[in-house]
PDB file of C-alpha atoms in Angstrom:
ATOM      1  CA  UNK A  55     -34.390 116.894 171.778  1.00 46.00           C
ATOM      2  CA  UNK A  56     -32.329 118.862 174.821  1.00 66.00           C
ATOM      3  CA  UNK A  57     -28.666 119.041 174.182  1.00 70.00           C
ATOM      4  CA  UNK A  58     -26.294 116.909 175.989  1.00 87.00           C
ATOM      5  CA  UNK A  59     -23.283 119.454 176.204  1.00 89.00           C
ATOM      6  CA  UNK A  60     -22.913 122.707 177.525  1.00 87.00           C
ATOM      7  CA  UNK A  61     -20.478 125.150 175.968  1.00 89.00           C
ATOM      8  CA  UNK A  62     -19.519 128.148 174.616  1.00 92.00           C
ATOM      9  CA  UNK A  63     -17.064 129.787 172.820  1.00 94.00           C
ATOM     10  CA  UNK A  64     -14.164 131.996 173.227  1.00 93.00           C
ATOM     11  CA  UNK A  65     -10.538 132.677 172.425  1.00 94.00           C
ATOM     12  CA  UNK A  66      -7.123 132.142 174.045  1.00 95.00           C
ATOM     13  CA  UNK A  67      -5.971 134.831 176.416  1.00 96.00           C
ATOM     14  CA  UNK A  68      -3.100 135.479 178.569  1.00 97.00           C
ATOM     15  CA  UNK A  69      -0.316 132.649 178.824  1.00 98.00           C
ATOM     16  CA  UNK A  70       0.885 131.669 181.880  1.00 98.00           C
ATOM     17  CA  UNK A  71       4.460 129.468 182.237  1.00 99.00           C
ATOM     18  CA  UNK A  72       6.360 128.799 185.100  1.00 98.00           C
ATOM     19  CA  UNK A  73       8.125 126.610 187.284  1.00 99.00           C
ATOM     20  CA  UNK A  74       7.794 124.980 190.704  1.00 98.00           C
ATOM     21  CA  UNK A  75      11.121 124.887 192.691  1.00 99.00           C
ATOM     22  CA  UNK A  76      12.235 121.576 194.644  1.00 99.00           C
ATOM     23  CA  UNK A  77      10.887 120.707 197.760  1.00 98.00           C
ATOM     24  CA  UNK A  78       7.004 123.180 197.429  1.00 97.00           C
ATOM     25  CA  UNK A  79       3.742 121.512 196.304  1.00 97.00           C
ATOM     26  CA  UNK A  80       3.522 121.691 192.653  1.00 98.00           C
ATOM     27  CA  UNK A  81      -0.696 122.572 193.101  1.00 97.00           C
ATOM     28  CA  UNK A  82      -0.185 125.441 195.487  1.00 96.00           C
ATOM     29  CA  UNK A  83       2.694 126.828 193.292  1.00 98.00           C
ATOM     30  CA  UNK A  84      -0.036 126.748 190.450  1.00 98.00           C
ATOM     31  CA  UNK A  85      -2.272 128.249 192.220  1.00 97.00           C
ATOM     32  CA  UNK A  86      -0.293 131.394 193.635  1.00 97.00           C
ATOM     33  CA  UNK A  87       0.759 131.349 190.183  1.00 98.00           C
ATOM     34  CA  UNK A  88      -2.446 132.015 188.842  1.00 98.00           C
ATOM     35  CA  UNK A  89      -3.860 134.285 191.600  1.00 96.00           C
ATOM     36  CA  UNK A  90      -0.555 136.654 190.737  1.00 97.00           C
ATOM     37  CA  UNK A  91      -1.453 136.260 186.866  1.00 97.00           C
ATOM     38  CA  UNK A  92      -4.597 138.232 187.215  1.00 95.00           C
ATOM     39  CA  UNK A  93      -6.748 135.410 185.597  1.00 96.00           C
ATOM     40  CA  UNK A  94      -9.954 134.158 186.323  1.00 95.00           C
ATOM     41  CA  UNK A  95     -10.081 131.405 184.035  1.00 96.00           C
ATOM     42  CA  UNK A  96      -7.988 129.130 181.990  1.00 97.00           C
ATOM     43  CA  UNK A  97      -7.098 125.883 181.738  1.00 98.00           C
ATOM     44  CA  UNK A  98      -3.558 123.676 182.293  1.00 99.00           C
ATOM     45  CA  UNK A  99      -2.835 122.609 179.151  1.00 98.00           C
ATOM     46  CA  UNK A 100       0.985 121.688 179.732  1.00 98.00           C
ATOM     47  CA  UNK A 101       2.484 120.191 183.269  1.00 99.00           C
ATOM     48  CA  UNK A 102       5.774 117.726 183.666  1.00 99.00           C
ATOM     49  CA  UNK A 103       8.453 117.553 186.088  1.00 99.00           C
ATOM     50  CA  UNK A 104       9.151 115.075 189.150  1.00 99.00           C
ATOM     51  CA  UNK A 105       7.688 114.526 192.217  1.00 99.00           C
ATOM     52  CA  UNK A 106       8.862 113.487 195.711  1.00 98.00           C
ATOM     53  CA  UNK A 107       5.335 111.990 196.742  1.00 97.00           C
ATOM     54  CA  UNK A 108       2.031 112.038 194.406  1.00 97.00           C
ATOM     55  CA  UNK A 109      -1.413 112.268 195.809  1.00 95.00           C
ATOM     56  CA  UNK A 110      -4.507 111.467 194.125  1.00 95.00           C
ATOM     57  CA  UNK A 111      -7.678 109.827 193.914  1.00 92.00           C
ATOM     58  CA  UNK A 112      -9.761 107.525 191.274  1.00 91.00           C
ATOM     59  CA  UNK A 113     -13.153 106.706 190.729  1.00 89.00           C
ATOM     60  CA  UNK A 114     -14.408 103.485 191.628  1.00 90.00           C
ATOM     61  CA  UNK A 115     -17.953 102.089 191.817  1.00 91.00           C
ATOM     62  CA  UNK A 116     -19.768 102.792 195.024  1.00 86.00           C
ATOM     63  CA  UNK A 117     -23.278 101.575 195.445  1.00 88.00           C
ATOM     64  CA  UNK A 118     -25.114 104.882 196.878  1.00 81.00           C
ATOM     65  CA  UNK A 119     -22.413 106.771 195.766  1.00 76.00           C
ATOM     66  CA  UNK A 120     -23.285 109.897 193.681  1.00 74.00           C
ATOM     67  CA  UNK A 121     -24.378 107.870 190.017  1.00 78.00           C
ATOM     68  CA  UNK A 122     -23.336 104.796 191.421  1.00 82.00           C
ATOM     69  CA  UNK A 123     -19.471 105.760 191.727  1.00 84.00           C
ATOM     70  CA  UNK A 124     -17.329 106.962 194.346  1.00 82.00           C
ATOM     71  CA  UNK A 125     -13.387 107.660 195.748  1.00 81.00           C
ATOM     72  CA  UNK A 126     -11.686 105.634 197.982  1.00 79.00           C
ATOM     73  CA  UNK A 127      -9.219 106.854 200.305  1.00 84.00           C
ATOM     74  CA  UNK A 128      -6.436 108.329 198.651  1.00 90.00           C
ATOM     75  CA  UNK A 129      -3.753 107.213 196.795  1.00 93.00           C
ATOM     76  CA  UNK A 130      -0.209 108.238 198.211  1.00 95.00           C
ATOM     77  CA  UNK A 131       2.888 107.025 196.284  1.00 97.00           C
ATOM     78  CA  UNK A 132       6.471 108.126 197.616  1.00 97.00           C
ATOM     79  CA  UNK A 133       8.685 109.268 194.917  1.00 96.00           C
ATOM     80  CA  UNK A 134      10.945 109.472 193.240  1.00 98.00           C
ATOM     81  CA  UNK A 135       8.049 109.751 190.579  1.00 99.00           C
ATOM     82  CA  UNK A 136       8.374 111.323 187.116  1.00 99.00           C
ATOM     83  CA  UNK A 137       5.030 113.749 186.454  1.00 99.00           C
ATOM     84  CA  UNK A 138       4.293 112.458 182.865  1.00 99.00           C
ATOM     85  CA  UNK A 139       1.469 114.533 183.049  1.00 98.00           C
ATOM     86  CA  UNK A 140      -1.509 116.498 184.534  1.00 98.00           C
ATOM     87  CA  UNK A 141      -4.115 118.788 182.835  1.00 98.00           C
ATOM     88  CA  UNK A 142      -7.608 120.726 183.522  1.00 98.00           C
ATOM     89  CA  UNK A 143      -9.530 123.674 184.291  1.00 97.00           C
ATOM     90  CA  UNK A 144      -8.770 126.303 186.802  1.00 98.00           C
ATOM     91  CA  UNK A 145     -10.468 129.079 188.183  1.00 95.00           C
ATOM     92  CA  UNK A 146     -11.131 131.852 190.298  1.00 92.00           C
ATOM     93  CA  UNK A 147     -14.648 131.749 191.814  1.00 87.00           C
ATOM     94  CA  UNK A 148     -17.231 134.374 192.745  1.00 84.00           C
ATOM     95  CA  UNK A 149     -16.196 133.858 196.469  1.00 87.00           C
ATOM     96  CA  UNK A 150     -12.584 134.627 195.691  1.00 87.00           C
ATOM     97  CA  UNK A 151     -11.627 130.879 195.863  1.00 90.00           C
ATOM     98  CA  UNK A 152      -8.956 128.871 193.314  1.00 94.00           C
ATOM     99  CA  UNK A 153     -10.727 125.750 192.355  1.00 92.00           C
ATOM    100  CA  UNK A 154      -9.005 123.369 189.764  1.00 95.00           C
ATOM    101  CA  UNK A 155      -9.934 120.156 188.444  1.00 95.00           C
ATOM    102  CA  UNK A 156      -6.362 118.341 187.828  1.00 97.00           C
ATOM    103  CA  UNK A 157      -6.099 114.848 186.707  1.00 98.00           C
ATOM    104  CA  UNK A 158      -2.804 113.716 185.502  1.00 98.00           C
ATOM    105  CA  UNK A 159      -0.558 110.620 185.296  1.00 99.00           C
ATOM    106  CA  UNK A 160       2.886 109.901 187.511  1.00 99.00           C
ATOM    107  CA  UNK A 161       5.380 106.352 186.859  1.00 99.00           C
ATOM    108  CA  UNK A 162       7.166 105.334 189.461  1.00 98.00           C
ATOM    109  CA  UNK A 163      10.537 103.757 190.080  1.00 97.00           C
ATOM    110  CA  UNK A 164       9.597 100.346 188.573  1.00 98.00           C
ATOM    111  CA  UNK A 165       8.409 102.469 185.307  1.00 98.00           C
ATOM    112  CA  UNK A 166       4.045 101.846 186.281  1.00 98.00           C
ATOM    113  CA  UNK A 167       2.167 104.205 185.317  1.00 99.00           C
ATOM    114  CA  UNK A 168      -0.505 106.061 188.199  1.00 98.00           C
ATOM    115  CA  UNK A 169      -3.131 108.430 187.968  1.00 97.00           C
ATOM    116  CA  UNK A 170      -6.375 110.057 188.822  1.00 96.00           C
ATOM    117  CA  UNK A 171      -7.325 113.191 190.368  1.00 95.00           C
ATOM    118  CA  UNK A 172      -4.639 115.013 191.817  1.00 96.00           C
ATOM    119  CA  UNK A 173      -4.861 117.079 194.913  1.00 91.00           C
ATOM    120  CA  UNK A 174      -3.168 119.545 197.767  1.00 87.00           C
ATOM    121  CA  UNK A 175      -2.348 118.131 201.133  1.00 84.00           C
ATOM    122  CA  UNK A 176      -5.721 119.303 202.987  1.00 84.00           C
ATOM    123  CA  UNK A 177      -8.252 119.534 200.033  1.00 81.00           C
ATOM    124  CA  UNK A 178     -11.625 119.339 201.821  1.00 80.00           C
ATOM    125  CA  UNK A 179     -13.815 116.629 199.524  1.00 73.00           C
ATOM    126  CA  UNK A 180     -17.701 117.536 198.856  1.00 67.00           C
ATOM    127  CA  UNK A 181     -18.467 114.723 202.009  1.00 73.00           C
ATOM    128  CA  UNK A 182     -16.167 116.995 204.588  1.00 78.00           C
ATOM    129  CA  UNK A 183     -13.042 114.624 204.333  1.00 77.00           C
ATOM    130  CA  UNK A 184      -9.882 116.431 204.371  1.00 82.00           C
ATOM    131  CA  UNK A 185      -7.173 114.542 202.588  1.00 80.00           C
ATOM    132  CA  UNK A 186      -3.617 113.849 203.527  1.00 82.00           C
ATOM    133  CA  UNK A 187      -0.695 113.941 201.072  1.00 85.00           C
ATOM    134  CA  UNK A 188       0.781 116.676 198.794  1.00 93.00           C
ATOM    135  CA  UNK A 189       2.734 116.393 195.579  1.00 97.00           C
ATOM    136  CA  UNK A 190       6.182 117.993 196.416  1.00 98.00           C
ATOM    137  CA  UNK A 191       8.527 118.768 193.352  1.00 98.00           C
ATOM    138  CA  UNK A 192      11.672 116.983 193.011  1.00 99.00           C
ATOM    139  CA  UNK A 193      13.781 118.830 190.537  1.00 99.00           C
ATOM    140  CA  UNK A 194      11.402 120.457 189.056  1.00 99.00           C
ATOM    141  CA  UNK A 195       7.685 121.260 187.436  1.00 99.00           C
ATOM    142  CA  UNK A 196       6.961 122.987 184.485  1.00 99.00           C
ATOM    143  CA  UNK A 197       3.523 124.258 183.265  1.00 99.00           C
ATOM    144  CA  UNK A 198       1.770 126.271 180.895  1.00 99.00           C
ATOM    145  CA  UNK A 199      -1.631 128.278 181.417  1.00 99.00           C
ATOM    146  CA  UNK A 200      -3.749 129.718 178.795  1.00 98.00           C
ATOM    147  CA  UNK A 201      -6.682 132.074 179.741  1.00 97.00           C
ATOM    148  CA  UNK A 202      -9.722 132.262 178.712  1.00 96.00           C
ATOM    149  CA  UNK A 203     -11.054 135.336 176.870  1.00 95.00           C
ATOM    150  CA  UNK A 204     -14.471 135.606 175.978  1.00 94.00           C
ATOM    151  CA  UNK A 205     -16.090 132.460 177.552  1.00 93.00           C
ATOM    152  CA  UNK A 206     -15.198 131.330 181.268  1.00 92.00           C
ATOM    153  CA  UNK A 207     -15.421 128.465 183.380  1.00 92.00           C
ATOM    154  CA  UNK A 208     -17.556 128.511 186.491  1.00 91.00           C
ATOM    155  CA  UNK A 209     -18.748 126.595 189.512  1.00 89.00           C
ATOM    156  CA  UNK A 210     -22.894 126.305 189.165  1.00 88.00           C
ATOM    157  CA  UNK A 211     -25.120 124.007 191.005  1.00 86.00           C
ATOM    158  CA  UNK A 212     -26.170 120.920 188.485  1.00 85.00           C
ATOM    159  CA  UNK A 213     -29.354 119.852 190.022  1.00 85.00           C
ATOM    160  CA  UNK A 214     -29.109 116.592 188.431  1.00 82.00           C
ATOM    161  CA  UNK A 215     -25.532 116.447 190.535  1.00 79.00           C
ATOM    162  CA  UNK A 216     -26.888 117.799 193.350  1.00 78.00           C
ATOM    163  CA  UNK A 217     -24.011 119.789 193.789  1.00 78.00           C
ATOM    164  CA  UNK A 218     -21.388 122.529 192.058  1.00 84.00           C
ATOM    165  CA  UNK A 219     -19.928 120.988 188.381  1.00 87.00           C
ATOM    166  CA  UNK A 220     -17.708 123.444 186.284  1.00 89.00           C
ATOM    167  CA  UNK A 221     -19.459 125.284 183.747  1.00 90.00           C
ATOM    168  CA  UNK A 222     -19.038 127.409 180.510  1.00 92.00           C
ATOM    169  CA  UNK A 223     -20.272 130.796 180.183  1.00 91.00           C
ATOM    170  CA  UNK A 224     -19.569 133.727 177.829  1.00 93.00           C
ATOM    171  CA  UNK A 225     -18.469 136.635 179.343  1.00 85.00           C
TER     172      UNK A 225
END
């Protein structure tokens, strides 16, 4: 019978912490982060603050969508928003490029809980949609990276996809 997971194993590397200052996107300041680190792979394991605005998307079914399911057009909500959480690979591709997979969970004002896939202001979808928005810090946002060592993460063509889907390799 094939296997129905792909993986491989490695060990923790490098830890990266830091903070996001009021008023600057919380994803770009993860993402300079990173670049600066020196990694090429790792994964958000720790991210809370507050927001002034969140932006994100969430799956939905989508007849002739990819599987049957789609996104819709974002989700914006103005703050202020406490960032309960968000989580998820990151990389640094072949081409040079960040790419991060962040889903994550804000509440709001009236204490309801949000969430989905969270994104920069101008994140060009697979479909050539750029998307408004952005997810500027409040007070503040504090995170925690830990690098891979041994395995990495990624982007490969999945055929059955059709397009690029993070993917383990060893190193």
């Amino acid at each position: 019978m094939e296997n129905s997971i792909i993986y491989k194993v490695g060990k923790s590397g490098k830890i990266l912490i830091g903070r996001v200052l009021p008023g600057h996107d919380f994803i770009q300041g993860i993402e300079d982060a990173f670049r600066e680190s020196g990694l090429k792979s790792g994964n958000l394991v720790s991210c809370v603050g507050s927001l002034r605005q969140a932006s994100f998307i969430y799956i939905k079914p989508k007849p002739g969508g990819l599987m049957g399911a789609g996104y819709d057009a974002p989700t914006i909500l103005e703050g202020p928003l406490e960032l309960l959480t968000i989580q998820g690979p990151i990389i640094l591709d072949e081409g040079g490029e960040i790419f991060y997979h962040f889903h994550g969970t804000v509440m709001d004002r009236d204490a309801r809980v949000w969430g989905g896939h969270f994104f920069r202001e101008g994140t060009v979808m697979p479909d050539g949609q750029k998307l408004p928005g952005g997810n500027p810090v409040l007070a503040t946002v504090d995170f925690t990276i830990i690098g891979h060592e041994g395995a990495r993460i990624v982007r490969r063509l999945d055929p059955q996809l059709g397009m690029k889907a993070l993917t383990p390799e060893t190193e």
